[in-house]
XYZ file of C-alpha atoms in Angstrom:
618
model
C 99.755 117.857 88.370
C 96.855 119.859 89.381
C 94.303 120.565 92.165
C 90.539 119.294 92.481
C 87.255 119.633 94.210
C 84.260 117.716 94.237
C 81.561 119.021 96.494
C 78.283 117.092 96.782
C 75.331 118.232 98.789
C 71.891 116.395 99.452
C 69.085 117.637 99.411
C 69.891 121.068 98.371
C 71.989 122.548 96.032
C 76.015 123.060 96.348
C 77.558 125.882 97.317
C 79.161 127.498 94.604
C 80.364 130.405 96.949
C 82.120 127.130 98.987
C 83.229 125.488 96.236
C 85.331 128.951 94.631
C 86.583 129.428 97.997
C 88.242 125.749 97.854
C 89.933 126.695 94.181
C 91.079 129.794 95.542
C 93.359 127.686 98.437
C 94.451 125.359 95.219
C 95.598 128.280 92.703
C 99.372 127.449 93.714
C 98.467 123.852 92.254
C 97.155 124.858 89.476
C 98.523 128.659 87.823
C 97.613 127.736 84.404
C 93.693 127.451 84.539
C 90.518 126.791 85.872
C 87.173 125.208 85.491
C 84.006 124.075 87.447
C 81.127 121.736 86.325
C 77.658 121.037 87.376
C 75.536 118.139 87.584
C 72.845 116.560 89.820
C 70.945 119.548 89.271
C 73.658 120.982 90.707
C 73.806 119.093 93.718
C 77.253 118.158 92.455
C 79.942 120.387 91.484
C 83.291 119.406 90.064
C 86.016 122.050 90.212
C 89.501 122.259 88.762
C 92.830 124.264 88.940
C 95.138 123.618 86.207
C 99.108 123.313 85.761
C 99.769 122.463 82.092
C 102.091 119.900 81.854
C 100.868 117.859 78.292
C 99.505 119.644 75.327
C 99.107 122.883 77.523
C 96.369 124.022 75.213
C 92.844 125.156 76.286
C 91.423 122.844 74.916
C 93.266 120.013 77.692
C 91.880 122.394 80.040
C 89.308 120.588 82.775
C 86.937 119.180 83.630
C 86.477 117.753 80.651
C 83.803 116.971 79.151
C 82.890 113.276 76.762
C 80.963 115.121 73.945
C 79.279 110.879 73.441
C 78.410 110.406 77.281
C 78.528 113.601 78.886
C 80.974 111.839 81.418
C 82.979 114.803 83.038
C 85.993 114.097 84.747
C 88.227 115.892 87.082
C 92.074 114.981 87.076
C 95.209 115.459 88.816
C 98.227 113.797 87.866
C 100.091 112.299 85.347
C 99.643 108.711 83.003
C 102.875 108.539 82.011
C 101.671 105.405 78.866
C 99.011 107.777 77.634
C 100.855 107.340 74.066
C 100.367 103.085 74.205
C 96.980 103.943 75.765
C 96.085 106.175 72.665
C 97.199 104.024 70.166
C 95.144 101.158 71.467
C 92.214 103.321 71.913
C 92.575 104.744 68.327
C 92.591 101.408 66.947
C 89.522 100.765 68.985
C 87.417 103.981 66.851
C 88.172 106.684 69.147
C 88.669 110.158 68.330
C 90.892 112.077 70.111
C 90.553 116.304 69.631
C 93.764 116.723 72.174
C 97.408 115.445 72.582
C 96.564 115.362 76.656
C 96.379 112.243 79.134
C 93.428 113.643 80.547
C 91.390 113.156 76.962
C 92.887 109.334 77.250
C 91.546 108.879 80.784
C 88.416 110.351 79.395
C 88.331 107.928 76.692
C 89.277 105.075 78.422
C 86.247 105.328 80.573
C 83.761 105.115 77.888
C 85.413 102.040 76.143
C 87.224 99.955 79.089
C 84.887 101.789 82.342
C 86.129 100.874 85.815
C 88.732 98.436 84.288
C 90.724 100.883 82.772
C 92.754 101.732 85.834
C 94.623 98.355 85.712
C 96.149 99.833 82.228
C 97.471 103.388 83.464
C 101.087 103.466 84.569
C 100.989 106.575 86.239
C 99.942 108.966 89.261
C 96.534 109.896 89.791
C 93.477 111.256 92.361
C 90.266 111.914 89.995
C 86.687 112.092 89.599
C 84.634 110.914 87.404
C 80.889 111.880 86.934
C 79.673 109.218 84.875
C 76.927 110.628 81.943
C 75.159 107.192 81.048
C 74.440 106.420 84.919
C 74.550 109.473 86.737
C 77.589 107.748 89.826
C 80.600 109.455 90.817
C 83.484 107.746 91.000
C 86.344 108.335 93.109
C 89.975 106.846 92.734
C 93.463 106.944 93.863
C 96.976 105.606 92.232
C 98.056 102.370 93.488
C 100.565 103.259 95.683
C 98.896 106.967 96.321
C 101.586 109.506 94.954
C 98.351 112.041 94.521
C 96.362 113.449 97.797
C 93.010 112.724 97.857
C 90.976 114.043 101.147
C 87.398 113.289 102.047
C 85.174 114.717 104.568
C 82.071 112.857 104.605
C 79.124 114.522 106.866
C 75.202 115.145 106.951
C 73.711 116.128 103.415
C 77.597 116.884 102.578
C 80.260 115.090 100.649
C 83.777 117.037 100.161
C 86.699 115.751 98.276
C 90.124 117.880 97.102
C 93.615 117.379 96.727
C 94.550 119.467 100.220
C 93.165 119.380 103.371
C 92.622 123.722 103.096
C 90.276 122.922 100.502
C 88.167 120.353 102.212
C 87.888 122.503 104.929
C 86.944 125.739 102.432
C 84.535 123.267 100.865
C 82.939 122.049 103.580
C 82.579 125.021 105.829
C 83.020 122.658 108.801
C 85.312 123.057 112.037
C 88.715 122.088 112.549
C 89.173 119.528 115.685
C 92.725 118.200 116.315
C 92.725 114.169 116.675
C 94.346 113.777 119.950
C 95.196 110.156 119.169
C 97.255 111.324 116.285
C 98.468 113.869 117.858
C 100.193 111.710 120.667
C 102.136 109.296 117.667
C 103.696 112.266 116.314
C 104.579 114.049 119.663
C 106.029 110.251 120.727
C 107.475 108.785 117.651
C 107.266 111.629 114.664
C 104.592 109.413 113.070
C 102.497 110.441 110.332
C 100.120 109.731 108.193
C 99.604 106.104 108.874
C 96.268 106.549 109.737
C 93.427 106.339 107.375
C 91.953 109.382 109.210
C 94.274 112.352 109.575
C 95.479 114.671 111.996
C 91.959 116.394 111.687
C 88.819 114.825 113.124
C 86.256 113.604 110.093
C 88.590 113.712 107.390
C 90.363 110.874 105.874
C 92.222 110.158 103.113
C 90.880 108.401 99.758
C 93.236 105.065 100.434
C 95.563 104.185 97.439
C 94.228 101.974 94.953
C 90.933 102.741 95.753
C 88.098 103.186 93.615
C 84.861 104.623 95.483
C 81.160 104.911 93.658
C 79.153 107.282 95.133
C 75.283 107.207 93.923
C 72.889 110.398 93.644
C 71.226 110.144 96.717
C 74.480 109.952 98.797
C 75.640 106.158 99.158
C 79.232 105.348 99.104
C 80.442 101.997 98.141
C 84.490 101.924 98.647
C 85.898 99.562 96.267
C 89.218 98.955 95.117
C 91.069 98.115 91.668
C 93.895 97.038 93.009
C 95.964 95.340 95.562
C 99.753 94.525 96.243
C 100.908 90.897 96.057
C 101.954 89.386 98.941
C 105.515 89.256 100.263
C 107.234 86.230 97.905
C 109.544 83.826 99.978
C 111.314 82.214 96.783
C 112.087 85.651 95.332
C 116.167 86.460 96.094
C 117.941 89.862 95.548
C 119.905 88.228 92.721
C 116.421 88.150 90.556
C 115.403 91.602 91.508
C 118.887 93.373 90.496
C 119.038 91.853 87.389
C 116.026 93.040 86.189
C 115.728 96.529 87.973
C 118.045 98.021 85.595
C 115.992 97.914 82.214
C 113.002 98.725 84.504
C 114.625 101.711 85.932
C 115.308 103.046 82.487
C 111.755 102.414 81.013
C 109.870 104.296 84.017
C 112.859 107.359 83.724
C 111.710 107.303 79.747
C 108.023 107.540 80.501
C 108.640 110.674 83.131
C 110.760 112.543 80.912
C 107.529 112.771 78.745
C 106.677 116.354 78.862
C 105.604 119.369 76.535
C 107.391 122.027 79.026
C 110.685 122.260 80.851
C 111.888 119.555 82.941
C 114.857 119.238 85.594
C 116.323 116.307 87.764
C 117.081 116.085 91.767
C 120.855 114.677 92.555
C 122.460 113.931 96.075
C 125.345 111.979 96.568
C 123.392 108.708 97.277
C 122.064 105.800 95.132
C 118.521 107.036 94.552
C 118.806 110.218 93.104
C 122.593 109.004 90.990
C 120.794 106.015 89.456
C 117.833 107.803 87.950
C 120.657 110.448 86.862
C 122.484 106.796 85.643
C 119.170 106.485 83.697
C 118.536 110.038 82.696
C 122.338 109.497 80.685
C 121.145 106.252 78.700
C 118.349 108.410 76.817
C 119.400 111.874 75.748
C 117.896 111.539 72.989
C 114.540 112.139 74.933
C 116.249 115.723 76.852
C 115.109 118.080 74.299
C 113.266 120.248 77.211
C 115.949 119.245 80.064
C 117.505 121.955 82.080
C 119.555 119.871 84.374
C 120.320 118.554 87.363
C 120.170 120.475 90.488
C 121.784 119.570 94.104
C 121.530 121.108 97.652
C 124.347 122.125 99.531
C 125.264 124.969 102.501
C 126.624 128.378 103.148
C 128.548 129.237 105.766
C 130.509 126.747 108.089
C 127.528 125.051 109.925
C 126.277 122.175 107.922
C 129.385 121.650 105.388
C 129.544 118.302 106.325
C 126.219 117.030 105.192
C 126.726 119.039 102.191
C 126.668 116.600 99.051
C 127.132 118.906 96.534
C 130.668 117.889 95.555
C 129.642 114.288 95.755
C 126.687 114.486 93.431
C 128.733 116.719 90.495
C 130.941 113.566 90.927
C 128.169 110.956 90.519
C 127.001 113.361 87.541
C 130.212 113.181 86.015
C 130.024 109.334 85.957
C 126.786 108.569 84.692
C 126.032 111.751 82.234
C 128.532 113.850 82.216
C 128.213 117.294 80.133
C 124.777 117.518 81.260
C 124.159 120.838 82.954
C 124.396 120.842 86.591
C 123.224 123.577 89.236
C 124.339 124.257 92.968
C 121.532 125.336 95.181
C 122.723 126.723 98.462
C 121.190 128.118 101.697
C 121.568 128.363 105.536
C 120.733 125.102 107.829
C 119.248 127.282 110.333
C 116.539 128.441 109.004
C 114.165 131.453 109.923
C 111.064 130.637 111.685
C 109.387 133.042 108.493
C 110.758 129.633 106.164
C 109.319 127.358 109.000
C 105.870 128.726 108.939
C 106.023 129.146 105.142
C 106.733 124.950 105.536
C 104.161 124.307 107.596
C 101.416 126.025 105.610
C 102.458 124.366 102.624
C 102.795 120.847 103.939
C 99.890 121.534 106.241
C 100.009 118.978 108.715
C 103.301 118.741 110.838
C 106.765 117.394 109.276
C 108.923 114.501 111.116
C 111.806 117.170 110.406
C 112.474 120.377 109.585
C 115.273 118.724 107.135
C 111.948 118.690 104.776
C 112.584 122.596 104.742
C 115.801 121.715 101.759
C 112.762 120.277 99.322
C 111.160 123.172 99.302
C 113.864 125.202 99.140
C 115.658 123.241 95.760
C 112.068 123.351 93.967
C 111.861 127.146 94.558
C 115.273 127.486 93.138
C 113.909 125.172 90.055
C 111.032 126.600 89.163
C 112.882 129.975 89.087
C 114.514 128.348 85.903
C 110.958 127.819 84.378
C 111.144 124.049 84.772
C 107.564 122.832 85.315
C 108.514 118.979 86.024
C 111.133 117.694 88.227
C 112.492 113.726 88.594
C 113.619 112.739 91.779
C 114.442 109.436 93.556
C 111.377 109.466 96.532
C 110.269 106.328 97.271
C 113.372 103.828 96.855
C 114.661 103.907 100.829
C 111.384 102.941 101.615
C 111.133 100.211 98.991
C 114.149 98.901 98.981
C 114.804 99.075 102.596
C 117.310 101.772 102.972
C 116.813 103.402 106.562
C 119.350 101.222 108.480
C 119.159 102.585 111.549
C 115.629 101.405 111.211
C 116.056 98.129 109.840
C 119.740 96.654 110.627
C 118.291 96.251 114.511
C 115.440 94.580 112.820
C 117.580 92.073 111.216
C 119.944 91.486 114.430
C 116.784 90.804 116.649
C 115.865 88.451 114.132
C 119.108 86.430 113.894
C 119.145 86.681 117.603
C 116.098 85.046 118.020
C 116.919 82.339 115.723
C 120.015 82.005 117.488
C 121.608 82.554 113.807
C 124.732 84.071 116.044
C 127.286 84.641 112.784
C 124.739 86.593 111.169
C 124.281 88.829 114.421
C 127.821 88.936 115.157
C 128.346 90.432 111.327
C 125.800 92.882 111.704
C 127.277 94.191 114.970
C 130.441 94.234 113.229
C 128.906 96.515 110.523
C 129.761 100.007 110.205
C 126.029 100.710 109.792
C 125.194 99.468 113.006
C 126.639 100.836 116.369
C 125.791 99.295 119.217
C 123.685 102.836 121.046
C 121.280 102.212 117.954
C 121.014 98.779 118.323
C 120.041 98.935 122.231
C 117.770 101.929 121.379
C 115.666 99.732 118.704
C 115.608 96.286 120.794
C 114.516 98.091 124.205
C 111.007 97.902 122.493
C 110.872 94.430 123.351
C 110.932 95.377 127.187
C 107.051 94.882 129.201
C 105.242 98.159 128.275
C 104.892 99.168 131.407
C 108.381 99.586 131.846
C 108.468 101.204 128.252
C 106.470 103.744 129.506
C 108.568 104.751 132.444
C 111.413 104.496 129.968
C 109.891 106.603 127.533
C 108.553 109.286 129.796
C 111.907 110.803 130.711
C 112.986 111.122 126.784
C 113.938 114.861 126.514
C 110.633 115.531 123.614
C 108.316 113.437 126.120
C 108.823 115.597 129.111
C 107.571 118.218 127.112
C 104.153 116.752 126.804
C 101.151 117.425 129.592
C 100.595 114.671 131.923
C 96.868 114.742 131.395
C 97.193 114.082 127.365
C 100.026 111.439 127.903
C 97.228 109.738 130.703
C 94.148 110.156 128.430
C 96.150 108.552 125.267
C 97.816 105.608 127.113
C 95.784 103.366 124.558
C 97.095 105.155 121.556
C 100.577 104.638 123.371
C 100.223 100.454 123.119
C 99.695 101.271 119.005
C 102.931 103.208 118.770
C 104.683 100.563 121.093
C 103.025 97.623 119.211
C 104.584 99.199 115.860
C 107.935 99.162 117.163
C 107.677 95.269 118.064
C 107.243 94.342 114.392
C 109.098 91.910 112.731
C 111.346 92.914 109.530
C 109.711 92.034 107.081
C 106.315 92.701 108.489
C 107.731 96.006 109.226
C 108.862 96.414 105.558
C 105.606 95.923 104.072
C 104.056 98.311 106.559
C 106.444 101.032 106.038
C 105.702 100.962 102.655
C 101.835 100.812 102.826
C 101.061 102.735 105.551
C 103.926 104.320 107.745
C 106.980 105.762 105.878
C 106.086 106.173 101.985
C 102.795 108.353 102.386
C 104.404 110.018 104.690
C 107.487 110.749 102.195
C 104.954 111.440 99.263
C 103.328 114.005 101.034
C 106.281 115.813 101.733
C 107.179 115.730 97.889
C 103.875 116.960 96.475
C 103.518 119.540 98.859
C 106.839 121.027 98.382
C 106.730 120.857 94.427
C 102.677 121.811 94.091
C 104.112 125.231 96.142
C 105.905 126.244 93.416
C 103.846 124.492 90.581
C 106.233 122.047 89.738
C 105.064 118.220 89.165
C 107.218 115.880 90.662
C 107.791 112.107 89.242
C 109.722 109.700 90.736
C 110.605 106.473 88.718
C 111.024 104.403 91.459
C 106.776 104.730 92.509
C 106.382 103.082 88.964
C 103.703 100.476 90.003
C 106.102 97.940 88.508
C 108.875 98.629 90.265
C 106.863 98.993 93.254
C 105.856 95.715 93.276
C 108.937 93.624 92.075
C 110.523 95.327 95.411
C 107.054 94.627 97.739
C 107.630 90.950 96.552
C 110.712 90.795 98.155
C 111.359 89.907 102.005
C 112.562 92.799 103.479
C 115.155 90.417 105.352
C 116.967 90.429 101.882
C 117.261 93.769 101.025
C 119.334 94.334 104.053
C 122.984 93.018 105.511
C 125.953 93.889 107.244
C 126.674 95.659 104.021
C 123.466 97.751 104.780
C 120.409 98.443 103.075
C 119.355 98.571 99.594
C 120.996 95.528 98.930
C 118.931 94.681 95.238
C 119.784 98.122 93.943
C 123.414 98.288 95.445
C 123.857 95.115 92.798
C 122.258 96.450 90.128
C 123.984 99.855 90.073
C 127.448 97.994 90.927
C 129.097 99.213 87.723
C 126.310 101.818 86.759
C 127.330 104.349 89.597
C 130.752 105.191 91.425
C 131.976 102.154 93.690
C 131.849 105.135 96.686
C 127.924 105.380 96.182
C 127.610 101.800 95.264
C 129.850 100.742 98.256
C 129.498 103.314 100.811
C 127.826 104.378 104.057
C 124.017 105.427 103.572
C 123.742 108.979 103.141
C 121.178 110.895 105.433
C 119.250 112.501 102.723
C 118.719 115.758 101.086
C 118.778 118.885 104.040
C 120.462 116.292 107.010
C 121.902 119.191 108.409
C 119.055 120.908 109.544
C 117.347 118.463 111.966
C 120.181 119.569 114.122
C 119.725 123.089 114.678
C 115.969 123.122 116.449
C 117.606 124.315 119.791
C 119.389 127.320 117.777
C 116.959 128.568 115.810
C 115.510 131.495 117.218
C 111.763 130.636 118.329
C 111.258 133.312 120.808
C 108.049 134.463 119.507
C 106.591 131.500 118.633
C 107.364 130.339 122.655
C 106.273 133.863 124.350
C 103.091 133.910 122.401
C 101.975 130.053 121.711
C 98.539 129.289 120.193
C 95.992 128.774 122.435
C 95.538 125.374 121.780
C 99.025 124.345 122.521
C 98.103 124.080 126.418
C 96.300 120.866 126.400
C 99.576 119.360 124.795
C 102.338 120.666 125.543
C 104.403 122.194 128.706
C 105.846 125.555 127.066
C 108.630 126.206 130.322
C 109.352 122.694 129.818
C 109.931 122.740 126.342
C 112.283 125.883 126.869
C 114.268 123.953 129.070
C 114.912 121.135 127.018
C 115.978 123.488 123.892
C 118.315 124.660 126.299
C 119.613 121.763 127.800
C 119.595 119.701 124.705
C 120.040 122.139 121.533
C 120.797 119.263 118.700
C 118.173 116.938 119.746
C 116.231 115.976 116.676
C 113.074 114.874 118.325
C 112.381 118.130 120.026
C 111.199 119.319 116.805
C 108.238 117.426 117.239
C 106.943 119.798 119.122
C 108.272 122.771 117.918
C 106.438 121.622 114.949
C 103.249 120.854 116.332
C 102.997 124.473 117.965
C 103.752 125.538 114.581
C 100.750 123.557 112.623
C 98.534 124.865 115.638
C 99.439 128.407 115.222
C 99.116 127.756 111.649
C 95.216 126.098 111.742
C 94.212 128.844 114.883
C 95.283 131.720 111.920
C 94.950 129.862 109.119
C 92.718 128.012 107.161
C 89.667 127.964 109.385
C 88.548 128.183 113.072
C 90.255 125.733 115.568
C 87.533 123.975 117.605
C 89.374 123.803 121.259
């Protein structure tokens, strides 16, 4: 993983002043080295920060250069079949002068051009300055593990991994989407929007593949697309062949010329790529273990799955070392800031505080790659608080009454969560009065709530999906981005690359084939993986409740941490949003209540962009 800028200007000449400054907010990304090219008569600059992952020589360093085409390209991420893809291209007459993916990429381009991107299995967000024609091309992983952020405005085209660096790039002001805004302050939603929480920048969308000519013309293409949902396809094909899958995309991420390391939990994600890590030591020569995130002190010990995971461990690859990272589930608001300014748009909890925490303690060990199991809840369907109410409000209205009978029965479903989930289905207008006396909603001014009614219908018209409309959605838009985010911003803080096996593209689209409506029962979620691990992991994981995730613990405490100085002295933008005296009252009243974060968060981000990484346009 790395960090890139590409900063286009028309008519004059690009900054280079603008484009350091960007590099400079992506030297976390990228510790190992750095690089900046010119072309367009320097209308175009690409520039690079570096973390050395494969072949960390100099001369994998970037951009790189095609010494036949004068093609430069600018890379961050991993293609984790760069060995098949060398072979082929050896056979082919190329010449390779590096062991790096980056020279495949590279190579790739000149003898396969666009098409090559249906042959990497990987993660990626590049550029590629074409020699032969002079275009620019743009493109994003299929499923869009790597950031890639555009601002697009007169005479100027700006394009890096992190939002800071846009801005630093484009020397334009920040401006708060209110629309966006509202679905986080309402629901915790983020980044389901093309556009993000900052007016005129988007994202590059996954799969894409953008060509952008000399004189400034954009044409957004794409090289790939999903399949859609396949009615024939049952949970009985999927298990049986997730296994062997499982193990060949764990075997391509533990590919690595520096130190690597493993995330466990107690829960199936994290135990079956452990499961997986176990059938290949062979390929742990640079392994330092498996590391797991527990509590001190009394508060929290009982969403601490420490014990659980050293049991898993023992199961699946035991004698493997193992590591116990501890802290406090309050944490400081210093830690909370710290979060913010590393995720750099708001968090749906502060529970996302634990990742960052577990790949400071790893990187402290010198590993430089981590393996973790992001990405299989929201493929596989795993959030059954979300999804069991789905399923009953299906049966229900196809007056399938066994079926809704058994899922009320379930331990996964009580019947609070249930009502809370099928209320949605109630006239909006009585939604609204509904909604408006939630505890995190009385917080909010009445002018915003009144000037973002119509962004209100969206969130209410996303709770009304069906499953397995809701399935797909989650995965391409709502929950996974939002989840990958959180990953590579927490990892890229402490230059660590982070691969999950379960966002291999083939994976990912064996479990986007299948009806959400079968990956969950009374039994609960996950259903294709709990069969395929049944006999791979510990009946209790297999068999038992879903766990909350890594850091459950502490989306409870937002009432008890101590935010006095962050409420006596809010940012100045915080007044068009939210009722401060209001929002001290509800901490008060209600200390445990998750959503509240929301917008303790959001005064957070604010304070963070007002001192931060540019001027906040009020």
């Amino acid at each position: 993983m790395c960090g890139l800028v590409v900063l286009a200007r028309w008519p004059e000449q690009a900054s280079r002043l603008a484009m350091r400054a960007a590099l400079d907010c992506l030297a976390h990304r990228g510790p190992d080295a750095e690089g900046m090219h010119a072309a367009w008569g320097d209308r175009l600059l690409l520039g690079h920060r570096r973390l050395a992952i494969l072949d960390t020589n100099t001369a994998a360093s970037q951009p790189m250069i095609d010494p036949l085409t004068a093609t430069s390209l600018v890379f961050n991420g991993a293609i984790y079949n760069y060995r098949e893809l060398r072979a082929e291209l050896q056979a082919l007459g190329a010449v390779f002068s590096t062991g790096s993916d980056t020279e495949v990429i590279l190579l790739a381009w000149r003898h396969w051009g666009t098409a090559c991107f249906q042959r990497f299995n990987g993660m990626w967000a590049l550029a590629i300055h074409d020699g032969p024609s002079g275009k620019l091309y743009l493109s994003r992983d299929r499923l869009g593990v790597k950031p890639l952020y555009c601002r697009r405005s007169a005479g100027c085209l700006a394009v890096a991994s992190e939002l800071k660096a846009v801005l630093a790039a484009s020397q334009a002001p920040l401006r708060v989407d209110p629309a966006a805004a509202l679905d986080y302050l309402s629901m915790g939603l983020l980044d389901h929007r093309p556009s993000s929480f900052l007016q005129d920048i988007i994202e590059v969308p996954p799969g894409a593949l953008w060509c952008v000519t000399p004189d400034g013309f954009i044409e957004q293409r794409r090289f790939h697309d999903w399949p859609e949902v396949d009615p024939d396809l049952h949970c009985e094909t999927v298990a049986k062949t997730l296994p062997e899958l499982l193990v060949d995309a764990v075997g391509l991420r533990l590919r690595s010329d520096v130190a690597l390391a493993a995330q466990l939990s107690g829960g199936m994600d994290s135990g079956s790529v452990a499961w997986a890590i176990g059938q290949q030591r062979q390929a742990l020569e640079h392994f330092r273990g498996f590391f797991s995130y527990g509590y001190d002190g009394e508060i929290g010990q009982e969403h601490d799955e420490t014990a659980a995971a050293l049991r898993t461990l023992e199961h699946v690859a035991p004698g493997l070392p193992y590591h116990r990272v501890a802290a406090a589930a309050c944490p400081q608001l210093a830690e909370l800031e710290q979060l913010i300014a590393v995720q750099e748009l708001p968090v749906a909890t502060p529970s996302i505080l634990a990742g960052w925490r577990l790949f400071r303690a790893i990187s402290a060990t010198g590993a430089k790659v981590v393996l973790t199991g992001d990405g299989s809840d929201e493929l596989f369907a795993g959030y059954t608080r979300r999804y069991l109410p789905l399923a009953l409000r299906r049966a229900l209205g196809r007056l399938d009454f066994a079926q809704a009978g058994a899922l009320l029965a379930s331990d996964e479903l009580s019947y609070g969560i249930a009502l809370r989930r099928l209320v949605w289905s109630l006239p909006a207008s009585a939604l609204y009065g509904l909604f408006r006396r939630q505890p995190h909603m009385r917080v909010l001014r009445e002018g915003f709530l009144n000037a973002q009614r119509e962004a209100l219908q969206g969130v209410i018209a996303l709770q009304r999906q069906e499953l397995d409309v809701q399935g797909v959605d989650d995965v391409r838009r709502v929950l996974l981005p939002q989840i990958l985010r959180y990953g590579d911003r927490n990892a890229m803080a402490w230059g660590i690359e982070s691969r999950s096996p379960f966002l291999d593209y083939r994976i990912a689209e064996l479990a986007m084939r299948l009806p959400a409506s079968r990956k969950v029962g009374p039994a609960g979620g996950k259903l294709p993986l709990r069969m395929a691990m049944t006999g791979r992991l510990p009946d209790a994981v297999v068999r038992g409740h879903k766990n909350r995730g890594l850091g459950n613990a502490e989306q409870y405490q937002v009432g008890h941490m101590n935010l006095t100085e962050l409420l006596d002295a809010p940012p100045q933008a915080a007044a068009d949003f939210i009722d401060i005296a209001q929002l001290r009252e509800q901490l008060r009243r209600q200390p445990g209540n998750p959503r509240l974060w929301w917008p303790v968060c959001f005064l957070l981000w604010l304070r963070w962009l007002e001192t931060g990484p540019g001027r906040l346009a009020c």
